[in-house]
JSON list of C-alpha atoms in Angstrom, two decimals:
[
{"chain": "A", "resi": 3, "resn": "MET", "atom": "CA", "xyz": [225.86, 90.00, 185.26]},
{"chain": "A", "resi": 4, "resn": "PRO", "atom": "CA", "xyz": [225.88, 93.40, 186.95]},
{"chain": "A", "resi": 5, "resn": "GLY", "atom": "CA", "xyz": [229.25, 94.65, 188.10]},
{"chain": "A", "resi": 6, "resn": "GLU", "atom": "CA", "xyz": [230.68, 97.37, 190.29]},
{"chain": "A", "resi": 7, "resn": "ASN", "atom": "CA", "xyz": [229.01, 100.29, 188.50]},
{"chain": "A", "resi": 8, "resn": "ALA", "atom": "CA", "xyz": [225.60, 98.63, 188.68]},
{"chain": "A", "resi": 9, "resn": "ALA", "atom": "CA", "xyz": [226.16, 98.04, 192.39]},
{"chain": "A", "resi": 10, "resn": "ILE", "atom": "CA", "xyz": [226.96, 101.75, 192.87]},
{"chain": "A", "resi": 11, "resn": "VAL", "atom": "CA", "xyz": [223.75, 102.74, 191.05]},
{"chain": "A", "resi": 12, "resn": "ARG", "atom": "CA", "xyz": [221.67, 100.38, 193.19]},
{"chain": "A", "resi": 13, "resn": "TYR", "atom": "CA", "xyz": [223.37, 101.65, 196.35]},
{"chain": "A", "resi": 14, "resn": "LEU", "atom": "CA", "xyz": [222.78, 105.30, 195.44]},
{"chain": "A", "resi": 15, "resn": "ASN", "atom": "CA", "xyz": [219.12, 104.66, 194.63]},
{"chain": "A", "resi": 16, "resn": "GLN", "atom": "CA", "xyz": [218.59, 102.69, 197.84]},
{"chain": "A", "resi": 17, "resn": "SER", "atom": "CA", "xyz": [220.32, 105.36, 199.92]},
{"chain": "A", "resi": 18, "resn": "TRP", "atom": "CA", "xyz": [218.22, 108.15, 198.45]},
{"chain": "A", "resi": 19, "resn": "ASN", "atom": "CA", "xyz": [215.02, 106.14, 198.93]},
{"chain": "A", "resi": 20, "resn": "GLY", "atom": "CA", "xyz": [215.95, 105.67, 202.58]},
{"chain": "A", "resi": 21, "resn": "THR", "atom": "CA", "xyz": [216.85, 109.28, 203.30]},
{"chain": "A", "resi": 22, "resn": "MET", "atom": "CA", "xyz": [215.66, 112.27, 201.32]},
{"chain": "A", "resi": 23, "resn": "TRP", "atom": "CA", "xyz": [212.54, 110.73, 199.83]},
{"chain": "A", "resi": 24, "resn": "GLU", "atom": "CA", "xyz": [211.29, 109.79, 203.29]},
{"chain": "A", "resi": 25, "resn": "GLY", "atom": "CA", "xyz": [210.97, 113.33, 204.57]},
{"chain": "A", "resi": 26, "resn": "ASN", "atom": "CA", "xyz": [214.57, 114.36, 205.17]},
{"chain": "A", "resi": 27, "resn": "GLY", "atom": "CA", "xyz": [215.99, 117.37, 203.42]},
{"chain": "A", "resi": 28, "resn": "VAL", "atom": "CA", "xyz": [217.53, 116.89, 200.00]},
{"chain": "A", "resi": 29, "resn": "GLU", "atom": "CA", "xyz": [220.85, 118.25, 201.22]},
{"chain": "A", "resi": 30, "resn": "GLU", "atom": "CA", "xyz": [220.95, 115.64, 204.00]},
{"chain": "A", "resi": 31, "resn": "GLY", "atom": "CA", "xyz": [220.04, 112.89, 201.54]},
{"chain": "A", "resi": 32, "resn": "ILE", "atom": "CA", "xyz": [222.81, 113.89, 199.15]},
{"chain": "A", "resi": 33, "resn": "ALA", "atom": "CA", "xyz": [225.36, 114.39, 201.94]},
{"chain": "A", "resi": 34, "resn": "GLY", "atom": "CA", "xyz": [225.35, 110.68, 202.74]},
{"chain": "A", "resi": 35, "resn": "THR", "atom": "CA", "xyz": [226.39, 109.79, 199.19]},
{"chain": "A", "resi": 36, "resn": "VAL", "atom": "CA", "xyz": [228.45, 112.80, 198.08]},
{"chain": "A", "resi": 37, "resn": "ASP", "atom": "CA", "xyz": [231.63, 110.70, 198.09]},
{"chain": "A", "resi": 38, "resn": "LEU", "atom": "CA", "xyz": [230.11, 108.69, 195.21]},
{"chain": "A", "resi": 39, "resn": "LEU", "atom": "CA", "xyz": [229.26, 111.80, 193.16]},
{"chain": "A", "resi": 40, "resn": "ASP", "atom": "CA", "xyz": [231.72, 113.54, 190.87]},
{"chain": "A", "resi": 41, "resn": "PRO", "atom": "CA", "xyz": [231.97, 117.19, 191.99]},
{"chain": "A", "resi": 42, "resn": "GLU", "atom": "CA", "xyz": [231.14, 118.21, 188.39]},
{"chain": "A", "resi": 43, "resn": "ILE", "atom": "CA", "xyz": [228.20, 115.82, 188.11]},
{"chain": "A", "resi": 44, "resn": "GLU", "atom": "CA", "xyz": [225.56, 116.52, 185.46]},
{"chain": "A", "resi": 45, "resn": "TRP", "atom": "CA", "xyz": [221.81, 115.91, 185.68]},
{"chain": "A", "resi": 46, "resn": "VAL", "atom": "CA", "xyz": [220.29, 115.99, 182.18]},
{"chain": "A", "resi": 47, "resn": "ASN", "atom": "CA", "xyz": [216.56, 116.55, 181.63]},
{"chain": "A", "resi": 48, "resn": "PRO", "atom": "CA", "xyz": [215.27, 115.79, 178.11]},
{"chain": "A", "resi": 49, "resn": "PRO", "atom": "CA", "xyz": [213.85, 118.52, 175.87]},
{"chain": "A", "resi": 50, "resn": "GLU", "atom": "CA", "xyz": [210.28, 117.36, 176.58]},
{"chain": "A", "resi": 51, "resn": "ALA", "atom": "CA", "xyz": [210.71, 117.71, 180.36]},
{"chain": "A", "resi": 52, "resn": "ILE", "atom": "CA", "xyz": [208.89, 120.42, 182.29]},
{"chain": "A", "resi": 53, "resn": "ASP", "atom": "CA", "xyz": [212.30, 121.90, 183.09]},
{"chain": "A", "resi": 54, "resn": "PRO", "atom": "CA", "xyz": [214.65, 120.80, 180.24]},
{"chain": "A", "resi": 55, "resn": "GLY", "atom": "CA", "xyz": [218.39, 121.21, 180.29]},
{"chain": "A", "resi": 56, "resn": "VAL", "atom": "CA", "xyz": [221.47, 120.35, 182.30]},
{"chain": "A", "resi": 57, "resn": "ARG", "atom": "CA", "xyz": [222.14, 120.95, 185.99]},
{"chain": "A", "resi": 58, "resn": "ARG", "atom": "CA", "xyz": [225.83, 120.88, 186.93]},
{"chain": "A", "resi": 59, "resn": "GLY", "atom": "CA", "xyz": [227.72, 120.24, 190.13]},
{"chain": "A", "resi": 60, "resn": "ILE", "atom": "CA", "xyz": [226.43, 119.13, 193.52]},
{"chain": "A", "resi": 61, "resn": "ASP", "atom": "CA", "xyz": [224.27, 122.27, 193.81]},
{"chain": "A", "resi": 62, "resn": "GLY", "atom": "CA", "xyz": [222.65, 121.48, 190.45]},
{"chain": "A", "resi": 63, "resn": "TRP", "atom": "CA", "xyz": [222.08, 117.89, 191.58]},
{"chain": "A", "resi": 64, "resn": "ILE", "atom": "CA", "xyz": [220.37, 119.12, 194.76]},
{"chain": "A", "resi": 65, "resn": "THR", "atom": "CA", "xyz": [218.19, 121.50, 192.72]},
{"chain": "A", "resi": 66, "resn": "ALA", "atom": "CA", "xyz": [217.09, 118.67, 190.41]},
{"chain": "A", "resi": 67, "resn": "PHE", "atom": "CA", "xyz": [216.07, 116.49, 193.36]},
{"chain": "A", "resi": 68, "resn": "LYS", "atom": "CA", "xyz": [214.23, 119.36, 195.03]},
{"chain": "A", "resi": 69, "resn": "ASN", "atom": "CA", "xyz": [212.32, 119.99, 191.81]},
{"chain": "A", "resi": 70, "resn": "LEU", "atom": "CA", "xyz": [211.26, 116.33, 191.66]},
{"chain": "A", "resi": 71, "resn": "ARG", "atom": "CA", "xyz": [210.09, 116.32, 195.24]},
{"chain": "A", "resi": 72, "resn": "GLU", "atom": "CA", "xyz": [208.36, 119.69, 195.20]},
{"chain": "A", "resi": 73, "resn": "ALA", "atom": "CA", "xyz": [206.77, 119.65, 191.74]},
{"chain": "A", "resi": 74, "resn": "LEU", "atom": "CA", "xyz": [205.80, 115.98, 191.52]},
{"chain": "A", "resi": 75, "resn": "GLY", "atom": "CA", "xyz": [205.74, 114.88, 195.16]},
{"chain": "A", "resi": 76, "resn": "VAL", "atom": "CA", "xyz": [208.25, 112.09, 194.44]},
{"chain": "A", "resi": 77, "resn": "ASN", "atom": "CA", "xyz": [209.02, 110.05, 197.56]},
{"chain": "A", "resi": 78, "resn": "ARG", "atom": "CA", "xyz": [210.47, 106.84, 196.09]},
{"chain": "A", "resi": 79, "resn": "VAL", "atom": "CA", "xyz": [212.16, 105.65, 192.91]},
{"chain": "A", "resi": 80, "resn": "ASP", "atom": "CA", "xyz": [212.16, 101.94, 192.05]},
{"chain": "A", "resi": 81, "resn": "ILE", "atom": "CA", "xyz": [214.57, 100.37, 189.60]},
{"chain": "A", "resi": 82, "resn": "GLU", "atom": "CA", "xyz": [212.65, 97.83, 187.51]},
{"chain": "A", "resi": 83, "resn": "ARG", "atom": "CA", "xyz": [215.42, 96.81, 185.11]},
{"chain": "A", "resi": 84, "resn": "LEU", "atom": "CA", "xyz": [219.17, 97.44, 185.07]},
{"chain": "A", "resi": 85, "resn": "GLU", "atom": "CA", "xyz": [221.89, 96.69, 182.53]},
{"chain": "A", "resi": 86, "resn": "GLU", "atom": "CA", "xyz": [225.56, 97.65, 182.66]},
{"chain": "A", "resi": 87, "resn": "ALA", "atom": "CA", "xyz": [228.05, 98.18, 179.83]},
{"chain": "A", "resi": 88, "resn": "GLY", "atom": "CA", "xyz": [231.42, 99.51, 180.97]},
{"chain": "A", "resi": 89, "resn": "ASP", "atom": "CA", "xyz": [230.99, 102.94, 182.54]},
{"chain": "A", "resi": 90, "resn": "LEU", "atom": "CA", "xyz": [227.30, 103.10, 181.56]},
{"chain": "A", "resi": 91, "resn": "VAL", "atom": "CA", "xyz": [224.34, 101.74, 183.49]},
{"chain": "A", "resi": 92, "resn": "ALA", "atom": "CA", "xyz": [220.87, 101.90, 181.94]},
{"chain": "A", "resi": 93, "resn": "THR", "atom": "CA", "xyz": [217.79, 101.54, 184.10]},
{"chain": "A", "resi": 94, "resn": "SER", "atom": "CA", "xyz": [214.05, 101.54, 183.81]},
{"chain": "A", "resi": 95, "resn": "ILE", "atom": "CA", "xyz": [212.75, 103.48, 186.81]},
{"chain": "A", "resi": 96, "resn": "VAL", "atom": "CA", "xyz": [209.32, 104.12, 188.30]},
{"chain": "A", "resi": 97, "resn": "LEU", "atom": "CA", "xyz": [208.73, 107.23, 190.37]},
{"chain": "A", "resi": 98, "resn": "HIS", "atom": "CA", "xyz": [206.23, 107.11, 193.22]},
{"chain": "A", "resi": 99, "resn": "GLY", "atom": "CA", "xyz": [204.85, 110.10, 195.04]},
{"chain": "A", "resi": 100, "resn": "LYS", "atom": "CA", "xyz": [201.99, 112.01, 196.57]},
{"chain": "A", "resi": 101, "resn": "ALA", "atom": "CA", "xyz": [200.29, 114.69, 194.52]},
{"chain": "A", "resi": 102, "resn": "PRO", "atom": "CA", "xyz": [201.13, 118.11, 195.92]},
{"chain": "A", "resi": 103, "resn": "GLY", "atom": "CA", "xyz": [198.06, 119.55, 197.61]},
{"chain": "A", "resi": 104, "resn": "SER", "atom": "CA", "xyz": [195.80, 116.48, 197.62]},
{"chain": "A", "resi": 105, "resn": "GLY", "atom": "CA", "xyz": [198.29, 113.91, 198.92]},
{"chain": "A", "resi": 106, "resn": "ILE", "atom": "CA", "xyz": [196.89, 111.28, 196.56]},
{"chain": "A", "resi": 107, "resn": "GLU", "atom": "CA", "xyz": [199.37, 108.41, 195.98]},
{"chain": "A", "resi": 108, "resn": "MET", "atom": "CA", "xyz": [200.70, 108.33, 192.41]},
{"chain": "A", "resi": 109, "resn": "GLU", "atom": "CA", "xyz": [202.86, 106.02, 190.32]},
{"chain": "A", "resi": 110, "resn": "PHE", "atom": "CA", "xyz": [204.38, 107.51, 187.21]},
{"chain": "A", "resi": 111, "resn": "PRO", "atom": "CA", "xyz": [204.91, 105.52, 184.00]},
{"chain": "A", "resi": 112, "resn": "PRO", "atom": "CA", "xyz": [208.35, 103.89, 183.70]},
{"chain": "A", "resi": 113, "resn": "ARG", "atom": "CA", "xyz": [211.13, 106.20, 182.53]},
{"chain": "A", "resi": 114, "resn": "GLY", "atom": "CA", "xyz": [214.62, 105.44, 181.30]},
{"chain": "A", "resi": 115, "resn": "ALA", "atom": "CA", "xyz": [217.80, 106.61, 182.97]},
{"chain": "A", "resi": 116, "resn": "LEU", "atom": "CA", "xyz": [221.40, 106.43, 181.83]},
{"chain": "A", "resi": 117, "resn": "TRP", "atom": "CA", "xyz": [223.99, 106.66, 184.60]},
{"chain": "A", "resi": 118, "resn": "THR", "atom": "CA", "xyz": [227.60, 107.40, 183.59]},
{"chain": "A", "resi": 119, "resn": "LEU", "atom": "CA", "xyz": [230.25, 106.48, 186.12]},
{"chain": "A", "resi": 120, "resn": "SER", "atom": "CA", "xyz": [233.92, 107.38, 186.17]},
{"chain": "A", "resi": 121, "resn": "GLY", "atom": "CA", "xyz": [236.43, 106.13, 188.71]},
{"chain": "A", "resi": 122, "resn": "GLY", "atom": "CA", "xyz": [233.68, 104.74, 190.94]},
{"chain": "A", "resi": 123, "resn": "ARG", "atom": "CA", "xyz": [231.73, 108.01, 191.00]},
{"chain": "A", "resi": 124, "resn": "LEU", "atom": "CA", "xyz": [228.55, 109.05, 189.28]},
{"chain": "A", "resi": 125, "resn": "ALA", "atom": "CA", "xyz": [229.49, 111.69, 186.69]},
{"chain": "A", "resi": 126, "resn": "ARG", "atom": "CA", "xyz": [226.24, 112.05, 184.73]},
{"chain": "A", "resi": 127, "resn": "PHE", "atom": "CA", "xyz": [222.57, 111.14, 185.05]},
{"chain": "A", "resi": 128, "resn": "GLU", "atom": "CA", "xyz": [220.32, 111.49, 182.01]},
{"chain": "A", "resi": 129, "resn": "TRP", "atom": "CA", "xyz": [216.69, 110.47, 181.97]},
{"chain": "A", "resi": 130, "resn": "PHE", "atom": "CA", "xyz": [214.40, 109.61, 179.08]},
{"chain": "A", "resi": 131, "resn": "VAL", "atom": "CA", "xyz": [210.64, 109.48, 178.64]},
{"chain": "A", "resi": 132, "resn": "GLU", "atom": "CA", "xyz": [210.97, 106.00, 177.09]},
{"chain": "A", "resi": 133, "resn": "PRO", "atom": "CA", "xyz": [213.08, 103.39, 178.94]},
{"chain": "A", "resi": 134, "resn": "ALA", "atom": "CA", "xyz": [214.18, 101.86, 175.61]},
{"chain": "A", "resi": 135, "resn": "ASP", "atom": "CA", "xyz": [216.04, 105.08, 174.79]},
{"chain": "A", "resi": 136, "resn": "ALA", "atom": "CA", "xyz": [218.36, 104.59, 177.79]},
{"chain": "A", "resi": 137, "resn": "PHE", "atom": "CA", "xyz": [219.06, 100.94, 176.95]},
{"chain": "A", "resi": 138, "resn": "ALA", "atom": "CA", "xyz": [219.75, 101.83, 173.31]},
{"chain": "A", "resi": 139, "resn": "ARG", "atom": "CA", "xyz": [222.72, 103.91, 174.49]},
{"chain": "A", "resi": 140, "resn": "LEU", "atom": "CA", "xyz": [224.43, 100.72, 175.71]},
{"chain": "A", "resi": 141, "resn": "GLU", "atom": "CA", "xyz": [224.66, 99.34, 172.16]}
]
């Protein structure tokens, strides 16, 4: 049964879907949830990502979201599956967007995400090409 950390992940995702993905600025979208983000938060892109590596702090978090929106046209992220184990929450997520330039609606294949929470705040977000890789980290 999902607990407090899972509820925080769902809340963050829902908040971002309702703000920044729907045309608001990324900064405004993050501002509404900054109290749930660790100031030293990390966003981790896998080695096979277009832009691999780690973004740190709120500014790095904002940059990562801007890259998603600008490069891929992402306008919504759906959580398909969610499991919680202590401070870790694994999810299978589907990104939706409009192709830059053409505006054609797109749905990306499911990806995995591992959310690490500490003291009720999101401290780390790491995504994976394969959802199973995120869930394997819970074992």
